[in-house]
Coordinates of C-alpha atoms in Angstrom, one line a residue:
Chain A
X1 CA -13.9 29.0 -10.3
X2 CA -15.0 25.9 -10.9
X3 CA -16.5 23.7 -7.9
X4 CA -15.1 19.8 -7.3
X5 CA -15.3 16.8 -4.8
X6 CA -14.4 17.4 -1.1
X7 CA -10.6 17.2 -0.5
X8 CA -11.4 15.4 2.5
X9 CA -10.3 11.8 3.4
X10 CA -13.7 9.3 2.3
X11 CA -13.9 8.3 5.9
X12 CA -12.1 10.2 8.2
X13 CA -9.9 8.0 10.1
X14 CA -11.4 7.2 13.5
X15 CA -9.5 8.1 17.0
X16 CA -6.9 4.9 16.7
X17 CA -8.4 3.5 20.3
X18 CA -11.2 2.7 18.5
X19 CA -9.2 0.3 16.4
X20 CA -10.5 -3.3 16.9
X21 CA -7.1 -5.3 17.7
X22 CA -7.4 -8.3 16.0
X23 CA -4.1 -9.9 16.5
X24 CA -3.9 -13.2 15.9
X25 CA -2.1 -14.9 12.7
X26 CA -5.5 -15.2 10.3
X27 CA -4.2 -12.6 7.8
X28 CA -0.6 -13.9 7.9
X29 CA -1.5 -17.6 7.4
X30 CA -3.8 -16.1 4.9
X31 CA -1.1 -14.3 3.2
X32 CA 1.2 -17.4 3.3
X33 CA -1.2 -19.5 1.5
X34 CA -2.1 -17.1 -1.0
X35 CA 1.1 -18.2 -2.1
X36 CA 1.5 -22.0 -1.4
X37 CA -2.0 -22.0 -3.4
X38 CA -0.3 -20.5 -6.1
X39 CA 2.4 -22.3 -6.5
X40 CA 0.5 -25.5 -6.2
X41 CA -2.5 -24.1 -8.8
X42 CA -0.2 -23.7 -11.5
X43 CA 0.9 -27.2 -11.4
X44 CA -2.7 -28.3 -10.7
X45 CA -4.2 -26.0 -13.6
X46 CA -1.2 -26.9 -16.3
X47 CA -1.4 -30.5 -15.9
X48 CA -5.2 -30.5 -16.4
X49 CA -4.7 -28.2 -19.0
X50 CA -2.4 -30.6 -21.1
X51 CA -4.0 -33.6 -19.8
X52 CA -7.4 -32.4 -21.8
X53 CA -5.9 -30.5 -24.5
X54 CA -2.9 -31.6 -25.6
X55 CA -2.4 -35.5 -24.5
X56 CA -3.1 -38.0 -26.6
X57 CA -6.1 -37.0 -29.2
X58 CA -5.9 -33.5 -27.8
X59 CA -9.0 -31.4 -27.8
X60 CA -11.1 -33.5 -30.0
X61 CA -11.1 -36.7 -27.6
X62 CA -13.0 -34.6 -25.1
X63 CA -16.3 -35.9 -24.6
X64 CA -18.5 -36.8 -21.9
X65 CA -16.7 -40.6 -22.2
X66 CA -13.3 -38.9 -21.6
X67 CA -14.3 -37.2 -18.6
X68 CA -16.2 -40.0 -17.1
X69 CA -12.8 -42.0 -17.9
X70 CA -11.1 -39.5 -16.0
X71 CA -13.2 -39.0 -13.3
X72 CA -13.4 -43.0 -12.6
X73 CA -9.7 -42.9 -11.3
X74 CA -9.5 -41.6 -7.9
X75 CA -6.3 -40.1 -8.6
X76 CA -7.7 -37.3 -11.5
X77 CA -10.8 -37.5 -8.2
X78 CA -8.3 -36.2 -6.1
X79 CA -6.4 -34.2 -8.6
X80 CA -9.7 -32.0 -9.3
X81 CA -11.0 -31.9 -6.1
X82 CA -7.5 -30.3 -4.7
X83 CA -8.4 -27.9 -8.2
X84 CA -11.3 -27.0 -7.2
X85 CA -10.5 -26.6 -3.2
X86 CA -7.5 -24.6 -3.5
X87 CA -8.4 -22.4 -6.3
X88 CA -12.1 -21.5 -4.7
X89 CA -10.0 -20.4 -1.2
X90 CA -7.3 -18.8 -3.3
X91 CA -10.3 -16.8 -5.2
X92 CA -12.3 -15.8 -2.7
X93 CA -9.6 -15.1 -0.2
X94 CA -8.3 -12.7 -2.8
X95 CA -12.1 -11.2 -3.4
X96 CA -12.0 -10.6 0.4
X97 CA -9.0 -8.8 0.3
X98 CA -10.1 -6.5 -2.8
X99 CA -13.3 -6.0 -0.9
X100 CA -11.9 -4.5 2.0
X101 CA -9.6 -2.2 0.1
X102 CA -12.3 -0.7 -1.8
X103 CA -15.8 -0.8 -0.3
X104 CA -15.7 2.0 2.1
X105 CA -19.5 1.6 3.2
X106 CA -20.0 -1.1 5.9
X107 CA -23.7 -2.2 4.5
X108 CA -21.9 -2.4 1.1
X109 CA -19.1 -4.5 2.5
X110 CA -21.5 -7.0 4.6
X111 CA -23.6 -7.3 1.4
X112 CA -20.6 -8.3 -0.9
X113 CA -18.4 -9.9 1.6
X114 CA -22.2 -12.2 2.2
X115 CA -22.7 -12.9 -1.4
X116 CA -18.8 -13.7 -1.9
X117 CA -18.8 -16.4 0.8
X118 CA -22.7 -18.0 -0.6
X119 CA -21.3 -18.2 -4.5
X120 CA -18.1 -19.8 -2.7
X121 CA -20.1 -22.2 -0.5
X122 CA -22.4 -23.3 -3.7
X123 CA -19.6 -23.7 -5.6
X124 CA -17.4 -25.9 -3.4
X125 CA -20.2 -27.9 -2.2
X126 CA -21.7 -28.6 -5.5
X127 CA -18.7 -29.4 -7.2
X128 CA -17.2 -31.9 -4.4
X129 CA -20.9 -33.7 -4.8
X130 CA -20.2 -33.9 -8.7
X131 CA -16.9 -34.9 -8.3
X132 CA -18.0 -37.5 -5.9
X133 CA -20.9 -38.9 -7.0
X134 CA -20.7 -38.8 -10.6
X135 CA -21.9 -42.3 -12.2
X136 CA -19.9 -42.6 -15.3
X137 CA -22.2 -45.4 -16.3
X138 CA -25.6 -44.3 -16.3
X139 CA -28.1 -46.9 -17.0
X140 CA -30.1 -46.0 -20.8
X141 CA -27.7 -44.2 -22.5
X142 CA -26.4 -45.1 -26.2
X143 CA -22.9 -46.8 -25.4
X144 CA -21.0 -44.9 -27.8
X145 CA -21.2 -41.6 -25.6
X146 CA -19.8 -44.2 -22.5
X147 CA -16.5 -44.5 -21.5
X148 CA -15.1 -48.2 -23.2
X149 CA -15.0 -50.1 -19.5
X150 CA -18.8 -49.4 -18.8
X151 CA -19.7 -52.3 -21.6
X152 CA -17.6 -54.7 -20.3
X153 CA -18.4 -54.1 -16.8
Chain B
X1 CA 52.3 38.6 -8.5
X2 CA 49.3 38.7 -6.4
X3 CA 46.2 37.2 -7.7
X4 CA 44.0 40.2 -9.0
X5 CA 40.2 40.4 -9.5
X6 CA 39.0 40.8 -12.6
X7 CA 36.4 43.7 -13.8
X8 CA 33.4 42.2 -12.6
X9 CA 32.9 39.4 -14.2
X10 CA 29.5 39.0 -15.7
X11 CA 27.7 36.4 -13.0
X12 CA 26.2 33.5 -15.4
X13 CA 22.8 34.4 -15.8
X14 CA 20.4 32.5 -14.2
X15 CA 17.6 32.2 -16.6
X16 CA 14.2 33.0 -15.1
X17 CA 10.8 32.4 -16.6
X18 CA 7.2 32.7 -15.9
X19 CA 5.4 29.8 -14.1
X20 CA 1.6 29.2 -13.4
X21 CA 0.8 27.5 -9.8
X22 CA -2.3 26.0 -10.1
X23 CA -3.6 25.0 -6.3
X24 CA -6.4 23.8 -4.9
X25 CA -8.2 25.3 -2.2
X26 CA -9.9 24.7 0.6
X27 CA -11.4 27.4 3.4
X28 CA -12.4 25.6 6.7
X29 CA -16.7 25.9 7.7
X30 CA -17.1 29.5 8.6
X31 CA -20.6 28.0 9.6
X32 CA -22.4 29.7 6.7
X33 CA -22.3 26.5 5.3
X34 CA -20.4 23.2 3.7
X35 CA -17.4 24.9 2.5
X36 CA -16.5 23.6 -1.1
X37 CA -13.1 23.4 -2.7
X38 CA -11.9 25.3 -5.8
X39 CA -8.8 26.0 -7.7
X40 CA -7.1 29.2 -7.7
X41 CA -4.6 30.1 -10.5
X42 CA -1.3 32.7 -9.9
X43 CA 1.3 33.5 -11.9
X44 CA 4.5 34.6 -10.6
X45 CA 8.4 35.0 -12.3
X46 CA 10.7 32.4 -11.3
X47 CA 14.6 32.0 -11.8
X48 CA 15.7 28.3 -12.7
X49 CA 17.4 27.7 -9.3
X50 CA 13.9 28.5 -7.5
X51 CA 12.1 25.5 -5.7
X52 CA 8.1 25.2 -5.4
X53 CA 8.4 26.3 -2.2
X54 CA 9.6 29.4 -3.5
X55 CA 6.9 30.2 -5.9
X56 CA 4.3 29.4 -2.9
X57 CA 6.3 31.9 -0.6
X58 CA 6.5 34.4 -3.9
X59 CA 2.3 33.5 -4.1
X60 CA 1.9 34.2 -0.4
X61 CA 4.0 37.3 -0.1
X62 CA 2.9 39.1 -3.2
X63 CA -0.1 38.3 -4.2
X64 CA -2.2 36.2 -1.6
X65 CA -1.2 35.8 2.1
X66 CA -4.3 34.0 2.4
X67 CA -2.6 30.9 1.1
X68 CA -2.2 28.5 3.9
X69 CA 1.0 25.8 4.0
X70 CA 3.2 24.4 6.2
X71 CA 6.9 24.4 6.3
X72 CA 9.6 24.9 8.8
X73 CA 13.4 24.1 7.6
X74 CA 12.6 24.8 4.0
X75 CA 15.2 22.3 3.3
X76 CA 14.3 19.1 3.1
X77 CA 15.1 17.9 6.3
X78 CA 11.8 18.9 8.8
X79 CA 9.5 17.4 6.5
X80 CA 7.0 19.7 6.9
X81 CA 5.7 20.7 3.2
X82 CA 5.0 17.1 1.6
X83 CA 2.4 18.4 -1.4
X84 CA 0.9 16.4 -4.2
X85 CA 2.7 18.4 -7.3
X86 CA 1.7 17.3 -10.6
X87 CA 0.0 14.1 -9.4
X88 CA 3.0 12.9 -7.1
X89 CA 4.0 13.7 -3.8
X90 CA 6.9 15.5 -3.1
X91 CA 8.5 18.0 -0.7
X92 CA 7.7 21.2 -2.4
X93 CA 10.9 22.4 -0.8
X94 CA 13.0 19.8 -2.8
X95 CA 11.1 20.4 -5.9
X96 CA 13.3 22.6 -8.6
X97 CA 10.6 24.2 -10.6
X98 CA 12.5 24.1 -13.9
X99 CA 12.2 20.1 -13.5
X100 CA 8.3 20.8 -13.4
X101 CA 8.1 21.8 -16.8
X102 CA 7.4 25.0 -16.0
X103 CA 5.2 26.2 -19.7
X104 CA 2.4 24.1 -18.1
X105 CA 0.6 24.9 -14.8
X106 CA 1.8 23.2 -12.0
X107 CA -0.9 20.8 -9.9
X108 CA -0.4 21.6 -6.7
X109 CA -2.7 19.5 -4.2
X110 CA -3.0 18.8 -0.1
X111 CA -1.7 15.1 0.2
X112 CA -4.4 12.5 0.3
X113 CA -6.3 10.8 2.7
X114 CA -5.6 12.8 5.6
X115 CA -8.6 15.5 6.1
X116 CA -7.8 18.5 5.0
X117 CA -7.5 21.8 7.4
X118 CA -7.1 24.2 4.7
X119 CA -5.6 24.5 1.7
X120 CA -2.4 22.4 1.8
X121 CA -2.6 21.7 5.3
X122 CA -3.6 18.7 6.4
X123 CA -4.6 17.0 9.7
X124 CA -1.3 15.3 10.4
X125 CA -3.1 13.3 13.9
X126 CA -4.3 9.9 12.3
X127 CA -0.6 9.6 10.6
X128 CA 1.2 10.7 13.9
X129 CA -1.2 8.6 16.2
X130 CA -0.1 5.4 13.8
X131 CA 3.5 6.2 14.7
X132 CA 2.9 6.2 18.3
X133 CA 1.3 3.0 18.0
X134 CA 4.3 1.1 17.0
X135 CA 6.4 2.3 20.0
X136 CA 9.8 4.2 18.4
X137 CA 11.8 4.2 21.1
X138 CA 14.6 2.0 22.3
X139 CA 12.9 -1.0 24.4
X140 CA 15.2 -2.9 26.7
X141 CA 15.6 -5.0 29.6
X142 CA 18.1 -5.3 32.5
X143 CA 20.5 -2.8 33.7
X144 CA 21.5 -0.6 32.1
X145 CA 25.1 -0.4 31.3
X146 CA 27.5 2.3 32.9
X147 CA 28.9 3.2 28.8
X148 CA 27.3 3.4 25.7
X149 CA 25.2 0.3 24.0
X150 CA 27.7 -1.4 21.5
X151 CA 27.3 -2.1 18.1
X152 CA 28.9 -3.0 15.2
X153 CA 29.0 -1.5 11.5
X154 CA 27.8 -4.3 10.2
X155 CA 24.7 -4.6 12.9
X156 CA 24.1 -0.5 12.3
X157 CA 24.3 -1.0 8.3
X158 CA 21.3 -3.3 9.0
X159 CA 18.4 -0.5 9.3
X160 CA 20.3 2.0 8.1
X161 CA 18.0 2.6 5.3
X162 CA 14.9 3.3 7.3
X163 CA 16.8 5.5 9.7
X164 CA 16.6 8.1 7.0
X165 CA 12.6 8.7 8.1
X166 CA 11.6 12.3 8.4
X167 CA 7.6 11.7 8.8
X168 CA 6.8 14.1 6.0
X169 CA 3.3 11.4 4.8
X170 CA 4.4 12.0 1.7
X171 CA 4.6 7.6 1.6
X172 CA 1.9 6.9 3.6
X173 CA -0.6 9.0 1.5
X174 CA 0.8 8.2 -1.3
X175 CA -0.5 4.7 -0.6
X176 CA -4.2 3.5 -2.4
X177 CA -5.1 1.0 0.5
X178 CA -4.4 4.1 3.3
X179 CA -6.6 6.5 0.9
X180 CA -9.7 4.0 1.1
X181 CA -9.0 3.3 5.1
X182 CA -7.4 5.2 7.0
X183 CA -7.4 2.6 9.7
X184 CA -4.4 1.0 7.4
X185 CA -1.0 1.4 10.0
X186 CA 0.5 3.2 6.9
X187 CA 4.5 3.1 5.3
X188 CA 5.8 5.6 7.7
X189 CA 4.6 4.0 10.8
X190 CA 6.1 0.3 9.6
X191 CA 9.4 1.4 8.1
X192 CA 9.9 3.7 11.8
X193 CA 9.2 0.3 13.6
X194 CA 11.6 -1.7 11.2
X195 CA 14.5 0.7 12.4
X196 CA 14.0 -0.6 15.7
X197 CA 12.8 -4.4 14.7
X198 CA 16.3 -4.6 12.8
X199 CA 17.9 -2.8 16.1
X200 CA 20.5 -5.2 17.3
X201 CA 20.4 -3.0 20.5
X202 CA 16.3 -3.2 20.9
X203 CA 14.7 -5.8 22.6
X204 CA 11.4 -5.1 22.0
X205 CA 11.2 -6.5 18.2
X206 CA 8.4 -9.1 19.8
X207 CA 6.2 -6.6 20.9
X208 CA 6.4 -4.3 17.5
X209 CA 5.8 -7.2 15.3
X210 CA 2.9 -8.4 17.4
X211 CA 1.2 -5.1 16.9
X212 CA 1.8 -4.9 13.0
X213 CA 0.6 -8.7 12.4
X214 CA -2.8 -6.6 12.8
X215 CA -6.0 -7.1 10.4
X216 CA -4.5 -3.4 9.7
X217 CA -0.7 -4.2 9.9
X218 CA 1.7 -5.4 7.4
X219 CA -0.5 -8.0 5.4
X220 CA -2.7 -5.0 3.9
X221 CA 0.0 -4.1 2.1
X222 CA -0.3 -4.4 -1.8
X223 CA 3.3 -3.9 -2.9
X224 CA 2.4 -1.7 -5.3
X225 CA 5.6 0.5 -4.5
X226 CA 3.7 3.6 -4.4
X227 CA 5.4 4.5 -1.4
X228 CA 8.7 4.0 -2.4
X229 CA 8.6 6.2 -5.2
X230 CA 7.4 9.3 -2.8
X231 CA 9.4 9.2 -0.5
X232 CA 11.8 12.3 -0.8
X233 CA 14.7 10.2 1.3
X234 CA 15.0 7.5 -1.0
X235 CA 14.1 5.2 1.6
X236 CA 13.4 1.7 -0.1
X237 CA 9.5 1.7 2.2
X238 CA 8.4 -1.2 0.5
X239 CA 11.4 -3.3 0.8
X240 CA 11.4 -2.8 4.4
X241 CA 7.7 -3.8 4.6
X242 CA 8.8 -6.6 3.0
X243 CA 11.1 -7.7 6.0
X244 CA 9.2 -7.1 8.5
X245 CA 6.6 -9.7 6.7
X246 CA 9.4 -11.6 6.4
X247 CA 10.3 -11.4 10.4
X248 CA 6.7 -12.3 11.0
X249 CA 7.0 -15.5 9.1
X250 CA 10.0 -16.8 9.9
X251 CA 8.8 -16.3 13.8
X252 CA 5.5 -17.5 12.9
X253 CA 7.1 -20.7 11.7

């Protein structure tokens, strides 16, 4: 006879008054853009992905010049801030979602549920500032790691 | 000439064979204590036409009557006896042993996530109090009318599918997402209110689908079709999840 883990449900489901209703769209507009996100991303990610590595000179062009070239247009702006936006929701949101389904322990879930939404708001805000104030011409550096229009400018 | 019988025919033999039940169980606080749950092992004969059910009644009759399950009909149609056998959940009185391959024990487990009473019975209250929730009963407005409320085949043939529903819980706790909260509305409870959602007869579709758009409604459902492959009626559950998602948007938008 050997012993093993209690048979029981981990949490034994509450008396269903005790439900919080929470009705409101949130998790269906949440489940909708899980999957405009999606769709979007994989245009997003595959464009950037051929843009940088196959395009032109392909993977050996990439240097801090290319990316300063890139980042100079406000359309690849755009283009990477939409990357970044959408694909930081779309993450996270889907964290959230794996978080509830399998932290059972409230403290546990505040403490992951706190630390998802700080990486997420470091992340976004640090990358729209990069993205934004980037200086692809700083002043004292050798020219040949500089984009071409810096010299002229 | 008159049909005759012939000398007793010999009946085809039914083979029969021996099969190990290996079940888990469970005896409820006696107050000397936290109980603790332990597997029990019997061996019993079988013929190839017997179910699981069978071999528990054989079990209970012969050598233990101490082994606690439920079941009414003991035909598949009360939904009484849903059991986890080998890993999956199944009516134990739909189950032909000889399917089991019967030269290895057979697993037989309460269903998860609901608490277990003892042995294979389970506290079925959380699951039934879910149904409740999402009203399954003809809603309507106005008077009523003096014959019967019309319908065509096509507009019947719509929820057909989850009309099938016994309430066994063999879907619901068959389902990951209900076995970490129990909160979770569960299979059962959305595919009873999708019989009446798709009701061309029901008016209350509004009400049903406000109550599943829930943090524990519809969207904590994973697809992951679980519930679909336990369920003993061949009910597509996840398909039907599926449109009532789809009902929400379409309303939503």
């Amino acid at each position: 006879m050997t012993t093993i883990a209690d048979p029981k449900a981990p949490r034994p489901p509450k008396p269903r008054p005790a439900r919080l209703t929470t009705r409101g769209n949130t998790e269906l507009y949440g489940w909708v853009f899980m999957r405009a996100s999606g769709v979007i991303l994989v245009v997003l990610i595959f464009g950037h992905l051929f843009v940088n590595l196959v395009a032109g000179e392909g993977i050996s062009a990439i240097d801090f010049g290319f990316v300063a070239g890139k980042w100079a247009s406000p359309f690849w702006q755009i283009w990477d801030l939409l990357m970044l936006w959408l694909a930081m929701i779309h993450g996270t949101n889907g964290v959230r979602t794996i978080i509830n389904d399998y932290a059972e322990r409230d403290g546990v879930r505040l403490a992951l549920k706190a630390s998802l939404y700080l990486a997420f708001v470091v992340v976004v805000v640090l990358g729209t500032l990069v993205i934004f104030t980037f200086d692809p011409c700083p002043a004292g550096s050798p020219a040949d790691l500089l984009p071409s229009f810096c010299t002229t400018a | 000439m008159t049909a005759t019988l012939d000398a007793p025919s010999a009946a085809p033999v039914i083979p029969s064979f021996d099969v190990t039940l290996k079940i888990r169980r469970f005896l409820p606080d006696d107050g000397a204590g936290a109980p603790e749950p332990y597997w029990d092992e019997f061996t019993v004969r079988a013929h190839g036409t017997d179910r699981v059910l069978d071999a528990l009644h054989k079990v209970k009759w012969e050598e233990d009557g101490s082994l606690t399950f439920r079941r009414s009909c003991a035909h598949g149609v009360c939904g009484s006896d849903a059991m986890r056998i080998n890993g999956r959940n199944r009516l134990a009185c739909k189950t032909l042993l000889k399917d089991l391959d019967p030269s290895k024990p057979i697993i037989i487990e309460p269903i998860k996530g609901l608490p277990v009473i003892k042995d294979l019975v389970v506290d079925m209250e959380p699951f039934f109090a879910s149904y409740r929730e999402i009203m399954p009963f003809l809603i309507t407005t106005g008077n009523e009318p003096t014959k019967e409320r019309l319908q065509s085949a096509e507009q019947r043939e719509r929820f057909d599918d989850t009309t099938k529903c016994i309430l066994c819980a063999a879907c619901t706790s068959s389902c990951p997402v209900f076995w970490t909260d129990g909160q979770y509305f569960g299979p059962a409870a959305i595919v009873n209110a999708h019989r009446f959602i798709f009701d061309s007869r029901d008016e209350g579709g509004a009400q049903r689908l406000e109550i599943l758009n829930d943090k524990e409604g519809v969207w904590r459902c994973r697809t992951t079709f679980n519930c679909t492959e336990a369920c003993p009626r061949g009910i597509e559950v996840t398909k039907a999840i599926q449109e009532v998602k789809r009902a929400m948007i379409t309303r939503a938008f």
